[in-house]
Amino acid sequence: MKSFKLSPIFYILLGIVFGLTIRYGKNLNVNQITAPTPSPTVDITNTKSLLIGGVKVAVEVVNTPEEMARGLSGRENLEQGTGMLFVYKKPQHATFWMPNMNFPIDIIFIRDNTVVSLYENIPNHPKDTPLEDLPRYPSNEPVDMVLEVPAGWASKNYIVTGTKITFTE
């Protein structure tokens, strides 16, 4: 019987992958998979819309961990003037990605009712794209809310870092 030996290079590469997983894997808060708990300090249960930079957006507030994990994945579209709002229990770094998305979006990171960073025109990817090949979109700093809107919406409505947000009924 012939024995099989692995090359030392294989073990070196395996060690590098393992080390990177330990180093960076713990920092990935991919909220499309691991959902945050809705904030008990921000009463948004009856909120149907918000104003961002004076522009009204009808928001769907995700209320359960399952809804937060699913996000907009699998939906056919997102109408102009609408969005999905994720609320975190306490400010934290958030990282989003686009598994099973059918349309592009803008992601707006918010802290203390102020836009702190955003990504515009994030493309969707073919359904057969391996999860590990999907780009991640992290916040630049801890955030307490994230708003997903249709691609191009932020630019069309002049939403930039520093834009203020208020809630309406």
JSON list of C-alpha atoms in Angstrom, two decimals:
[
{"chain": "A", "resi": 1, "resn": "MET", "atom": "CA", "xyz": [0.00, 0.00, 0.00]},
{"chain": "A", "resi": 2, "resn": "LYS", "atom": "CA", "xyz": [1.35, 3.39, -1.01]},
{"chain": "A", "resi": 3, "resn": "SER", "atom": "CA", "xyz": [1.31, 6.11, 1.67]},
{"chain": "A", "resi": 4, "resn": "PHE", "atom": "CA", "xyz": [0.30, 9.68, 0.91]},
{"chain": "A", "resi": 5, "resn": "LYS", "atom": "CA", "xyz": [2.38, 12.61, 2.23]},
{"chain": "A", "resi": 6, "resn": "LEU", "atom": "CA", "xyz": [1.35, 16.23, 2.15]},
{"chain": "A", "resi": 7, "resn": "SER", "atom": "CA", "xyz": [3.83, 18.89, 1.15]},
{"chain": "A", "resi": 8, "resn": "PRO", "atom": "CA", "xyz": [5.18, 21.26, 3.82]},
{"chain": "A", "resi": 9, "resn": "ILE", "atom": "CA", "xyz": [3.80, 24.12, 1.71]},
{"chain": "A", "resi": 10, "resn": "PHE", "atom": "CA", "xyz": [0.29, 22.71, 2.23]},
{"chain": "A", "resi": 11, "resn": "TYR", "atom": "CA", "xyz": [0.78, 22.93, 6.00]},
{"chain": "A", "resi": 12, "resn": "ILE", "atom": "CA", "xyz": [2.15, 26.47, 5.75]},
{"chain": "A", "resi": 13, "resn": "LEU", "atom": "CA", "xyz": [-0.85, 27.59, 3.68]},
{"chain": "A", "resi": 14, "resn": "LEU", "atom": "CA", "xyz": [-3.23, 25.84, 6.08]},
{"chain": "A", "resi": 15, "resn": "GLY", "atom": "CA", "xyz": [-1.58, 27.68, 8.99]},
{"chain": "A", "resi": 16, "resn": "ILE", "atom": "CA", "xyz": [-1.94, 31.04, 7.23]},
{"chain": "A", "resi": 17, "resn": "VAL", "atom": "CA", "xyz": [-5.64, 30.44, 6.49]},
{"chain": "A", "resi": 18, "resn": "PHE", "atom": "CA", "xyz": [-6.24, 29.32, 10.06]},
{"chain": "A", "resi": 19, "resn": "GLY", "atom": "CA", "xyz": [-4.39, 32.36, 11.46]},
{"chain": "A", "resi": 20, "resn": "LEU", "atom": "CA", "xyz": [-6.32, 34.78, 9.26]},
{"chain": "A", "resi": 21, "resn": "THR", "atom": "CA", "xyz": [-9.59, 33.15, 10.25]},
{"chain": "A", "resi": 22, "resn": "ILE", "atom": "CA", "xyz": [-8.80, 33.57, 13.94]},
{"chain": "A", "resi": 23, "resn": "ARG", "atom": "CA", "xyz": [-7.45, 37.14, 13.48]},
{"chain": "A", "resi": 24, "resn": "TYR", "atom": "CA", "xyz": [-10.19, 38.55, 11.25]},
{"chain": "A", "resi": 25, "resn": "GLY", "atom": "CA", "xyz": [-13.09, 36.14, 11.67]},
{"chain": "A", "resi": 26, "resn": "LYS", "atom": "CA", "xyz": [-13.84, 37.37, 15.19]},
{"chain": "A", "resi": 27, "resn": "ASN", "atom": "CA", "xyz": [-14.22, 40.93, 13.88]},
{"chain": "A", "resi": 28, "resn": "LEU", "atom": "CA", "xyz": [-16.71, 40.05, 11.19]},
{"chain": "A", "resi": 29, "resn": "ASN", "atom": "CA", "xyz": [-20.12, 41.12, 12.39]},
{"chain": "A", "resi": 30, "resn": "VAL", "atom": "CA", "xyz": [-21.89, 40.09, 9.24]},
{"chain": "A", "resi": 31, "resn": "ASN", "atom": "CA", "xyz": [-25.35, 41.08, 10.33]},
{"chain": "A", "resi": 32, "resn": "GLN", "atom": "CA", "xyz": [-26.93, 39.39, 7.34]},
{"chain": "A", "resi": 33, "resn": "ILE", "atom": "CA", "xyz": [-26.03, 36.14, 9.12]},
{"chain": "A", "resi": 34, "resn": "THR", "atom": "CA", "xyz": [-25.69, 37.01, 12.79]},
{"chain": "A", "resi": 35, "resn": "ALA", "atom": "CA", "xyz": [-28.46, 39.44, 13.55]},
{"chain": "A", "resi": 36, "resn": "PRO", "atom": "CA", "xyz": [-28.25, 42.09, 16.25]},
{"chain": "A", "resi": 37, "resn": "THR", "atom": "CA", "xyz": [-30.92, 42.40, 18.90]},
{"chain": "A", "resi": 38, "resn": "PRO", "atom": "CA", "xyz": [-33.39, 45.25, 18.33]},
{"chain": "A", "resi": 39, "resn": "SER", "atom": "CA", "xyz": [-32.68, 48.19, 20.61]},
{"chain": "A", "resi": 40, "resn": "PRO", "atom": "CA", "xyz": [-34.95, 48.56, 23.65]},
{"chain": "A", "resi": 41, "resn": "THR", "atom": "CA", "xyz": [-33.76, 52.17, 24.09]},
{"chain": "A", "resi": 42, "resn": "VAL", "atom": "CA", "xyz": [-35.05, 53.47, 20.74]},
{"chain": "A", "resi": 43, "resn": "ASP", "atom": "CA", "xyz": [-38.81, 53.16, 20.47]},
{"chain": "A", "resi": 44, "resn": "ILE", "atom": "CA", "xyz": [-39.28, 52.61, 16.76]},
{"chain": "A", "resi": 45, "resn": "THR", "atom": "CA", "xyz": [-41.92, 49.90, 16.94]},
{"chain": "A", "resi": 46, "resn": "ASN", "atom": "CA", "xyz": [-44.60, 52.26, 15.57]},
{"chain": "A", "resi": 47, "resn": "THR", "atom": "CA", "xyz": [-42.30, 54.25, 13.33]},
{"chain": "A", "resi": 48, "resn": "LYS", "atom": "CA", "xyz": [-43.36, 53.95, 9.71]},
{"chain": "A", "resi": 49, "resn": "SER", "atom": "CA", "xyz": [-41.08, 56.55, 8.22]},
{"chain": "A", "resi": 50, "resn": "LEU", "atom": "CA", "xyz": [-38.09, 58.74, 8.86]},
{"chain": "A", "resi": 51, "resn": "LEU", "atom": "CA", "xyz": [-36.68, 61.93, 7.44]},
{"chain": "A", "resi": 52, "resn": "ILE", "atom": "CA", "xyz": [-33.10, 61.80, 6.27]},
{"chain": "A", "resi": 53, "resn": "GLY", "atom": "CA", "xyz": [-31.80, 65.12, 5.09]},
{"chain": "A", "resi": 54, "resn": "GLY", "atom": "CA", "xyz": [-35.42, 66.28, 4.96]},
{"chain": "A", "resi": 55, "resn": "VAL", "atom": "CA", "xyz": [-36.40, 63.46, 2.58]},
{"chain": "A", "resi": 56, "resn": "LYS", "atom": "CA", "xyz": [-39.11, 61.08, 3.77]},
{"chain": "A", "resi": 57, "resn": "VAL", "atom": "CA", "xyz": [-38.39, 57.34, 3.62]},
{"chain": "A", "resi": 58, "resn": "ALA", "atom": "CA", "xyz": [-40.99, 54.67, 4.43]},
{"chain": "A", "resi": 59, "resn": "VAL", "atom": "CA", "xyz": [-38.98, 52.17, 6.45]},
{"chain": "A", "resi": 60, "resn": "GLU", "atom": "CA", "xyz": [-39.47, 48.55, 7.28]},
{"chain": "A", "resi": 61, "resn": "VAL", "atom": "CA", "xyz": [-37.99, 48.10, 10.74]},
{"chain": "A", "resi": 62, "resn": "VAL", "atom": "CA", "xyz": [-36.81, 44.57, 11.22]},
{"chain": "A", "resi": 63, "resn": "ASN", "atom": "CA", "xyz": [-37.93, 43.39, 14.66]},
{"chain": "A", "resi": 64, "resn": "THR", "atom": "CA", "xyz": [-36.70, 39.82, 15.02]},
{"chain": "A", "resi": 65, "resn": "PRO", "atom": "CA", "xyz": [-33.28, 38.22, 14.70]},
{"chain": "A", "resi": 66, "resn": "GLU", "atom": "CA", "xyz": [-34.62, 36.15, 11.80]},
{"chain": "A", "resi": 67, "resn": "GLU", "atom": "CA", "xyz": [-35.75, 39.27, 9.90]},
{"chain": "A", "resi": 68, "resn": "MET", "atom": "CA", "xyz": [-32.43, 40.97, 10.56]},
{"chain": "A", "resi": 69, "resn": "ALA", "atom": "CA", "xyz": [-30.49, 37.95, 9.35]},
{"chain": "A", "resi": 70, "resn": "ARG", "atom": "CA", "xyz": [-32.58, 37.77, 6.16]},
{"chain": "A", "resi": 71, "resn": "GLY", "atom": "CA", "xyz": [-32.48, 41.49, 5.43]},
{"chain": "A", "resi": 72, "resn": "LEU", "atom": "CA", "xyz": [-33.41, 42.16, 1.82]},
{"chain": "A", "resi": 73, "resn": "SER", "atom": "CA", "xyz": [-32.07, 38.83, 0.57]},
{"chain": "A", "resi": 74, "resn": "GLY", "atom": "CA", "xyz": [-34.38, 37.06, -1.85]},
{"chain": "A", "resi": 75, "resn": "ARG", "atom": "CA", "xyz": [-36.64, 40.05, -2.52]},
{"chain": "A", "resi": 76, "resn": "GLU", "atom": "CA", "xyz": [-37.35, 41.09, -6.07]},
{"chain": "A", "resi": 77, "resn": "ASN", "atom": "CA", "xyz": [-36.89, 44.84, -5.56]},
{"chain": "A", "resi": 78, "resn": "LEU", "atom": "CA", "xyz": [-37.03, 47.81, -3.22]},
{"chain": "A", "resi": 79, "resn": "GLU", "atom": "CA", "xyz": [-39.25, 50.70, -4.28]},
{"chain": "A", "resi": 80, "resn": "GLN", "atom": "CA", "xyz": [-37.89, 54.25, -4.42]},
{"chain": "A", "resi": 81, "resn": "GLY", "atom": "CA", "xyz": [-38.69, 56.12, -1.20]},
{"chain": "A", "resi": 82, "resn": "THR", "atom": "CA", "xyz": [-38.56, 52.93, 0.89]},
{"chain": "A", "resi": 83, "resn": "GLY", "atom": "CA", "xyz": [-35.89, 51.20, 2.92]},
{"chain": "A", "resi": 84, "resn": "MET", "atom": "CA", "xyz": [-35.05, 48.66, 5.58]},
{"chain": "A", "resi": 85, "resn": "LEU", "atom": "CA", "xyz": [-33.81, 49.91, 8.95]},
{"chain": "A", "resi": 86, "resn": "PHE", "atom": "CA", "xyz": [-31.58, 47.81, 11.23]},
{"chain": "A", "resi": 87, "resn": "VAL", "atom": "CA", "xyz": [-31.30, 49.02, 14.84]},
{"chain": "A", "resi": 88, "resn": "TYR", "atom": "CA", "xyz": [-28.52, 47.90, 17.17]},
{"chain": "A", "resi": 89, "resn": "LYS", "atom": "CA", "xyz": [-28.82, 47.60, 20.94]},
{"chain": "A", "resi": 90, "resn": "LYS", "atom": "CA", "xyz": [-25.60, 49.57, 21.39]},
{"chain": "A", "resi": 91, "resn": "PRO", "atom": "CA", "xyz": [-23.19, 51.17, 18.91]},
{"chain": "A", "resi": 92, "resn": "GLN", "atom": "CA", "xyz": [-21.01, 48.59, 17.18]},
{"chain": "A", "resi": 93, "resn": "HIS", "atom": "CA", "xyz": [-19.04, 48.04, 14.02]},
{"chain": "A", "resi": 94, "resn": "ALA", "atom": "CA", "xyz": [-21.38, 46.54, 11.44]},
{"chain": "A", "resi": 95, "resn": "THR", "atom": "CA", "xyz": [-20.48, 44.66, 8.27]},
{"chain": "A", "resi": 96, "resn": "PHE", "atom": "CA", "xyz": [-22.97, 43.95, 5.52]},
{"chain": "A", "resi": 97, "resn": "TRP", "atom": "CA", "xyz": [-22.77, 41.74, 2.47]},
{"chain": "A", "resi": 98, "resn": "MET", "atom": "CA", "xyz": [-25.08, 40.81, -0.38]},
{"chain": "A", "resi": 99, "resn": "PRO", "atom": "CA", "xyz": [-25.93, 37.07, -0.40]},
{"chain": "A", "resi": 100, "resn": "ASN", "atom": "CA", "xyz": [-28.97, 36.16, -2.51]},
{"chain": "A", "resi": 101, "resn": "MET", "atom": "CA", "xyz": [-29.65, 39.78, -3.50]},
{"chain": "A", "resi": 102, "resn": "ASN", "atom": "CA", "xyz": [-31.64, 40.50, -6.66]},
{"chain": "A", "resi": 103, "resn": "PHE", "atom": "CA", "xyz": [-30.93, 44.24, -6.94]},
{"chain": "A", "resi": 104, "resn": "PRO", "atom": "CA", "xyz": [-28.26, 46.79, -6.00]},
{"chain": "A", "resi": 105, "resn": "ILE", "atom": "CA", "xyz": [-28.58, 49.03, -2.92]},
{"chain": "A", "resi": 106, "resn": "ASP", "atom": "CA", "xyz": [-27.05, 51.91, -0.97]},
{"chain": "A", "resi": 107, "resn": "ILE", "atom": "CA", "xyz": [-26.09, 51.21, 2.65]},
{"chain": "A", "resi": 108, "resn": "ILE", "atom": "CA", "xyz": [-26.19, 54.16, 5.07]},
{"chain": "A", "resi": 109, "resn": "PHE", "atom": "CA", "xyz": [-24.48, 53.82, 8.47]},
{"chain": "A", "resi": 110, "resn": "ILE", "atom": "CA", "xyz": [-25.95, 55.97, 11.25]},
{"chain": "A", "resi": 111, "resn": "ARG", "atom": "CA", "xyz": [-24.93, 56.92, 14.76]},
{"chain": "A", "resi": 112, "resn": "ASP", "atom": "CA", "xyz": [-26.79, 59.31, 17.05]},
{"chain": "A", "resi": 113, "resn": "ASN", "atom": "CA", "xyz": [-29.21, 60.14, 14.21]},
{"chain": "A", "resi": 114, "resn": "THR", "atom": "CA", "xyz": [-26.38, 61.28, 11.94]},
{"chain": "A", "resi": 115, "resn": "VAL", "atom": "CA", "xyz": [-24.97, 59.58, 8.82]},
{"chain": "A", "resi": 116, "resn": "VAL", "atom": "CA", "xyz": [-21.39, 58.55, 9.61]},
{"chain": "A", "resi": 117, "resn": "SER", "atom": "CA", "xyz": [-20.58, 56.67, 6.39]},
{"chain": "A", "resi": 118, "resn": "LEU", "atom": "CA", "xyz": [-22.24, 55.09, 3.38]},
{"chain": "A", "resi": 119, "resn": "TYR", "atom": "CA", "xyz": [-21.71, 52.84, 0.39]},
{"chain": "A", "resi": 120, "resn": "GLU", "atom": "CA", "xyz": [-23.47, 53.69, -2.82]},
{"chain": "A", "resi": 121, "resn": "ASN", "atom": "CA", "xyz": [-24.53, 51.51, -5.75]},
{"chain": "A", "resi": 122, "resn": "ILE", "atom": "CA", "xyz": [-23.48, 48.20, -4.23]},
{"chain": "A", "resi": 123, "resn": "PRO", "atom": "CA", "xyz": [-24.06, 45.64, -6.99]},
{"chain": "A", "resi": 124, "resn": "ASN", "atom": "CA", "xyz": [-25.80, 42.34, -6.52]},
{"chain": "A", "resi": 125, "resn": "HIS", "atom": "CA", "xyz": [-23.84, 39.25, -7.56]},
{"chain": "A", "resi": 126, "resn": "PRO", "atom": "CA", "xyz": [-24.82, 36.08, -9.44]},
{"chain": "A", "resi": 127, "resn": "LYS", "atom": "CA", "xyz": [-26.66, 33.58, -7.24]},
{"chain": "A", "resi": 128, "resn": "ASP", "atom": "CA", "xyz": [-23.88, 31.00, -7.67]},
{"chain": "A", "resi": 129, "resn": "THR", "atom": "CA", "xyz": [-21.21, 33.33, -6.21]},
{"chain": "A", "resi": 130, "resn": "PRO", "atom": "CA", "xyz": [-19.57, 31.50, -3.29]},
{"chain": "A", "resi": 131, "resn": "LEU", "atom": "CA", "xyz": [-20.22, 33.24, 0.04]},
{"chain": "A", "resi": 132, "resn": "GLU", "atom": "CA", "xyz": [-16.50, 33.65, 0.70]},
{"chain": "A", "resi": 133, "resn": "ASP", "atom": "CA", "xyz": [-16.17, 35.60, -2.58]},
{"chain": "A", "resi": 134, "resn": "LEU", "atom": "CA", "xyz": [-18.85, 38.18, -1.73]},
{"chain": "A", "resi": 135, "resn": "PRO", "atom": "CA", "xyz": [-17.44, 41.61, -0.81]},
{"chain": "A", "resi": 136, "resn": "ARG", "atom": "CA", "xyz": [-18.06, 42.92, 2.71]},
{"chain": "A", "resi": 137, "resn": "TYR", "atom": "CA", "xyz": [-19.14, 46.49, 3.45]},
{"chain": "A", "resi": 138, "resn": "PRO", "atom": "CA", "xyz": [-18.05, 47.53, 6.96]},
{"chain": "A", "resi": 139, "resn": "SER", "atom": "CA", "xyz": [-18.90, 50.67, 8.88]},
{"chain": "A", "resi": 140, "resn": "ASN", "atom": "CA", "xyz": [-15.97, 53.00, 9.52]},
{"chain": "A", "resi": 141, "resn": "GLU", "atom": "CA", "xyz": [-16.93, 53.37, 13.17]},
{"chain": "A", "resi": 142, "resn": "PRO", "atom": "CA", "xyz": [-19.49, 51.97, 15.63]},
{"chain": "A", "resi": 143, "resn": "VAL", "atom": "CA", "xyz": [-23.08, 52.61, 14.52]},
{"chain": "A", "resi": 144, "resn": "ASP", "atom": "CA", "xyz": [-26.50, 52.24, 16.13]},
{"chain": "A", "resi": 145, "resn": "MET", "atom": "CA", "xyz": [-28.56, 52.01, 12.93]},
{"chain": "A", "resi": 146, "resn": "VAL", "atom": "CA", "xyz": [-28.14, 51.04, 9.30]},
{"chain": "A", "resi": 147, "resn": "LEU", "atom": "CA", "xyz": [-30.50, 52.00, 6.50]},
{"chain": "A", "resi": 148, "resn": "GLU", "atom": "CA", "xyz": [-30.65, 50.09, 3.21]},
{"chain": "A", "resi": 149, "resn": "VAL", "atom": "CA", "xyz": [-32.25, 51.95, 0.29]},
{"chain": "A", "resi": 150, "resn": "PRO", "atom": "CA", "xyz": [-32.38, 51.42, -3.50]},
{"chain": "A", "resi": 151, "resn": "ALA", "atom": "CA", "xyz": [-29.10, 52.02, -5.33]},
{"chain": "A", "resi": 152, "resn": "GLY", "atom": "CA", "xyz": [-28.59, 55.64, -6.31]},
{"chain": "A", "resi": 153, "resn": "TRP", "atom": "CA", "xyz": [-31.06, 56.96, -3.75]},
{"chain": "A", "resi": 154, "resn": "ALA", "atom": "CA", "xyz": [-28.41, 58.52, -1.49]},
{"chain": "A", "resi": 155, "resn": "SER", "atom": "CA", "xyz": [-26.77, 60.43, -4.33]},
{"chain": "A", "resi": 156, "resn": "LYS", "atom": "CA", "xyz": [-30.11, 61.50, -5.84]},
{"chain": "A", "resi": 157, "resn": "ASN", "atom": "CA", "xyz": [-31.15, 62.94, -2.45]},
{"chain": "A", "resi": 158, "resn": "TYR", "atom": "CA", "xyz": [-27.76, 64.46, -1.56]},
{"chain": "A", "resi": 159, "resn": "ILE", "atom": "CA", "xyz": [-27.22, 62.19, 1.45]},
{"chain": "A", "resi": 160, "resn": "VAL", "atom": "CA", "xyz": [-23.65, 62.55, 2.74]},
{"chain": "A", "resi": 161, "resn": "THR", "atom": "CA", "xyz": [-21.70, 62.08, 5.94]},
{"chain": "A", "resi": 162, "resn": "GLY", "atom": "CA", "xyz": [-23.21, 64.44, 8.53]},
{"chain": "A", "resi": 163, "resn": "THR", "atom": "CA", "xyz": [-26.77, 64.28, 7.17]},
{"chain": "A", "resi": 164, "resn": "LYS", "atom": "CA", "xyz": [-29.30, 64.27, 10.04]},
{"chain": "A", "resi": 165, "resn": "ILE", "atom": "CA", "xyz": [-32.12, 61.79, 10.61]},
{"chain": "A", "resi": 166, "resn": "THR", "atom": "CA", "xyz": [-35.42, 62.30, 12.43]},
{"chain": "A", "resi": 167, "resn": "PHE", "atom": "CA", "xyz": [-38.25, 59.84, 13.00]},
{"chain": "A", "resi": 168, "resn": "THR", "atom": "CA", "xyz": [-41.89, 60.47, 12.08]},
{"chain": "A", "resi": 169, "resn": "GLU", "atom": "CA", "xyz": [-45.07, 58.46, 12.59]}
]
